[in-house]
Each structure stands twice: as structure tokens, then as C-alpha cells.
Amino acid sequence: MTTCWYEGPLAAFDTETTGVDVETDRIVSAAVVVQDAPGMRPRVSRWLVNPGVPVPAEATAVHGLTENHLQRNGRWPAPVMYEIAEALAEQAHVGRPVVVMNAPFDLTMLDRELRRHRASALGRWFEAAPLLVLDPRVLDKHLDRYRKGRRTLTDLCAHYGIALEGAHDAAADAVAALEVTRAVGRRFASRLERLAPGELHTLQAVWHAAQARGLQAWFARSGVDEVVDPAWPLRPDLPAAA
């Protein structure tokens, strides 16, 4: 019998940034972790980046990385973004699904950094083999849609009984998101075990779009002037200003 995806090899990707705007903020640290089977020690690749722009105090308060520390210890963005894209392309090449919590944020950040520093879009790295993404936020929201409360990584870890040590460290968050995704798979095995990662990738795009429409409608009813992007796992580029 073939192993279900949530009991097989998985990778995970996470970033820490200067803020939450994918178009203007920058990556200051990132991690790709690979776990060959549940319970095995993950292999961790870490990057520290000197973003070349000021690091707001609010961002430092979240991840603990100061502008001074990044200037002294971080690498220039161009080679780092290339290495991260190569690491993700390697996962795609071997067909290993990549867990990305709130994928449209981290993957779009990486795409914009590649465009900024390498004049190349992230999609270029997946022309030979597609990146198969598992987003625990989308999965949990679809499979347990009526549960009240927030669904941050910290919330999901608490709900699924996953230890989150060193939150807002890219590697720690990546490992936690990976474990949450395995836990979601097991809890909803009857609905997920027959789905291959490729099928699940396609379904998550549909689920995320529906979730975005629901949130947009809620914002409209609440008088909140905010636009929710339905694209998953990567937001399209903004149209160029006329």
C-alpha cells in the first residue's frame, strides 16, 4: 500500500520580513526544511539577508532581527533569493510537497525579491516540474470551516497539539507548519488520504478563492475597505502604472 502524503516526505518554506506588504517589503531571513518521514529530524537550510533597506522596529519586535545585526551578518539578497528558488526547485524536481503557511504571502515575497534582484520571476524555476504546495491555513479553514477563532500558525499549533518553540524564527515556523500539516492530514484522513499532492494543490486554489470571497463579503458587510486577493499560491504581479 502506498504511503499517504501526510505520512511521507515533506518539505516546508518560511520567511521573516520587514513588513506585510508583498510588493514593497523585503525578506530578512528564510528557511527550507526537509523531513523524509514523520518523526525524523528535519534537514534545515537557513538564510540571513541584509535587505538593503531600513528594518522597522515593529518588524524587529516580531522576529528579533535588528537592522544592525542584518547589516553585519546578513548576505546580499541576489544570491540568497537564487539559492532559495533553487532549493524549492529541487523539491519540485523530486515531487516532494512543500508546506507553506499562508503561501500567497511567502511565495509572492520571494517572487518579488527575485524580480527585484535577479530580474526573474519565481515561476521560471518550476517550468520543468511544478511546485506542489500544501498550505495548512487553507486546508484547516476548508476542512473545519465552522470552527471559531483565529488561524495563525500559533493558533493552529495550539489546536492540533503541535509544539512551537521559537515562534517567528523562519526554521522553527517552517517545522511547526510541516507538523501541523501532517496533523491536519491525520485528523481528516477520510477526506484527504485518496488525494495526491497534485490534486490537493489544485483543490486548495479553489478553496482559497472561495475563502477569499467569503472574507471579502464579510469585509463589505462590516464596512471594511480592504481587498482580499483570491490568488493562490502566488499572487499575480500588479499591472504596471500607466
Phi, psi and omega in degrees: 000134180286149180284137174296151184303326183281353174251005182252195180293134176223153170241171176211152183226138178210153177231159164241146193222176177277352181175195189248009178264111185295338183276332185239337181280169188233155175278132176249338173205157181206160177211143168239125178242146180232128178234118186287334180198156179306138177087346179280150179293126181287148171273129189242128170248128183239148175227139175240131190239134166273105190287345180078007176226163178300145176255111184299149179301326180296324179289316178300323180297333180279306188254353175081004182264115181272159178301318181298315179298318182290324177295324182278325189244344182280155176264164177294146187297322190304307179292327180295314182297323176298315181296320179295314179299320178296320179296320178289322178297326177297320177296318179298319183299321182268002178074023180271120180298147180245121177280126176224107178294124184056058187310319182300338177282300187293317181290325177289322175303313180297318179301313182293324177294320177296319178295320184291316189255341183234001181052041183213138179277153180301325182303336180301329183283349184241026178287326181278324181213134183286148173279124179263111187256138172240119183248105185300333179293315179292316181299309183297318183294326180283317187279338181226056194292338185264001178291133180282163172102170181286165181225046171288171178300320178299317180295316181294321177299317179295318183293321184262005176071037180255133178287131176241100181255127180076045180306146181071019160259131188303317182292317180297318179293321179297315180297316181296318179296322178297314181293323176298318181296319175298319181294320177299316179303315181291317183295325182247036184305320184297335181260346188243336192295335181274353183269130173281155181306323179296318177296318182294323176303311180298318180295321181296327177297320178292314181298316181297319179298318178295319179296321179295319178297318178297317180292321179299317179296320178296318177300317181299316179294329184271357181075022179269124183269074180223138181262130179257122182278123182279354186289140178207140003268006184223133178279139177295160179289152178293143175297142181296144179296140182291000000 
